[in-house]
Short mmCIF file of C-alpha atoms in Angstrom, two decimals:
data_model
loop_
_atom_site.label_atom_id
_atom_site.label_comp_id
_atom_site.label_asym_id
_atom_site.label_seq_id
_atom_site.Cartn_x
_atom_site.Cartn_y
_atom_site.Cartn_z
CA MET A 1 0.00 0.00 0.00
CA ILE A 2 1.52 3.29 -1.05
CA LEU A 3 0.56 6.87 -0.41
CA ARG A 4 -1.48 8.35 -3.22
CA ILE A 5 -0.54 11.64 -4.82
CA ASP A 6 -3.73 13.39 -3.72
CA GLU A 7 -3.03 12.57 -0.05
CA ALA A 8 0.48 14.00 -0.27
CA ALA A 9 -0.86 17.05 -2.12
CA LEU A 10 -3.42 17.60 0.63
CA ILE A 11 -0.66 17.68 3.23
CA ILE A 12 1.33 20.20 1.20
CA VAL A 13 -1.76 22.38 0.72
CA LEU A 14 -2.45 22.32 4.46
CA ALA A 15 1.15 23.33 5.22
CA LEU A 16 0.99 26.22 2.78
CA THR A 17 -2.41 27.32 4.09
CA GLY A 18 -1.08 27.34 7.65
CA GLY A 19 1.90 29.42 6.57
CA THR A 20 -0.33 31.89 4.77
CA TRP A 21 -2.53 32.30 7.83
CA PHE A 22 0.54 32.82 9.99
CA VAL A 23 1.81 35.60 7.71
CA TYR A 24 -1.64 37.21 7.72
CA LEU A 25 -2.16 37.00 11.49
CA LYS A 26 1.32 38.37 12.24
CA GLY A 27 0.63 41.34 9.95
CA TYR A 28 3.58 40.70 7.63
CA ASN A 29 3.54 41.66 3.98
CA LEU A 30 3.56 38.88 1.42
CA SER A 31 6.73 39.41 -0.60
CA VAL A 32 8.90 37.32 -2.86
CA ALA A 33 11.13 36.44 0.08
CA THR A 34 8.13 35.26 2.10
CA ALA A 35 6.81 33.23 -0.80
CA VAL A 36 10.19 31.57 -1.29
CA GLY A 37 10.17 30.80 2.42
CA PHE A 38 7.09 28.64 1.90
CA VAL A 39 9.26 26.09 0.12
CA ALA A 40 10.72 24.97 3.45
CA PRO A 41 7.47 24.10 5.29
CA ALA A 42 6.04 22.43 2.20
CA GLY A 43 9.14 20.29 1.80
CA VAL A 44 9.27 19.36 5.46
CA ALA A 45 5.59 18.46 5.55
CA ALA A 46 5.75 16.45 2.35
CA GLU A 47 8.99 14.58 2.75
CA LEU A 48 9.93 14.18 6.38
CA GLY A 49 6.94 14.69 8.57
CA VAL A 50 3.35 13.86 8.13
CA VAL A 51 3.64 11.74 4.99
CA VAL A 52 5.73 9.12 6.79
CA MET A 53 3.26 9.11 9.67
CA LEU A 54 0.26 8.85 7.35
CA LEU A 55 1.83 6.01 5.42
CA HIS A 56 2.59 4.09 8.62
CA LEU A 57 -0.96 4.68 9.84
CA LYS A 58 -2.40 3.33 6.58
CA HIS A 59 -0.27 0.18 6.81
CA ALA A 60 -1.11 -0.41 10.47
CA THR A 61 -4.83 0.14 9.89
CA ALA A 62 -4.90 -2.18 6.88
CA ALA A 63 -3.11 -4.89 8.86
CA GLN A 64 -5.53 -4.42 11.75
CA ILE A 65 -8.55 -4.75 9.47
CA GLU A 66 -7.18 -7.93 7.88
CA ASN A 67 -5.87 -9.70 10.99
CA GLY A 68 -7.44 -8.30 14.10
CA PRO A 69 -10.67 -7.41 15.79
CA PRO A 70 -12.93 -4.66 14.42
CA LEU A 71 -11.39 -1.25 14.02
CA THR A 72 -12.31 1.01 16.94
CA SER A 73 -11.18 4.46 17.99
CA GLU A 74 -8.93 2.93 20.67
CA VAL A 75 -7.17 0.78 18.07
CA LEU A 76 -6.76 3.81 15.81
CA ASP A 77 -5.30 5.83 18.70
CA GLU A 78 -2.83 3.02 19.38
CA ASN A 79 -1.81 2.96 15.72
CA VAL A 80 -1.25 6.73 15.79
CA ARG A 81 0.94 6.41 18.90
CA ASP A 82 2.92 3.57 17.32
CA GLY A 83 3.41 5.66 14.19
CA ALA A 84 4.63 8.62 16.24
CA VAL A 85 7.18 6.43 18.00
CA PHE A 86 8.27 5.00 14.65
CA ARG A 87 8.61 8.54 13.25
CA VAL A 88 10.75 9.73 16.15
CA ARG A 89 12.93 6.58 16.37
CA PRO A 90 12.78 4.24 13.38
CA THR A 91 13.41 0.66 14.48
CA ARG A 92 12.16 -1.40 11.56
#
């Protein structure tokens, strides 16, 4: 199971939207330098952060549906915690 392009694009869009709101709420002007600065949060969100977590969550949820008891919110919370630990300290 791989991460689809639209899921990765959604994460990038959310990162850019958050950056835009931050610029607006802080009262800064949107300039070329600020726009170029949006490359960093988009890259971090797409490559290193949330995409890895989302991919791990999809794998864990698919394995749980195939092998385990019914999917509940507690099981989903456990999968999110496991993914966060995997993201911080990869052991596999």
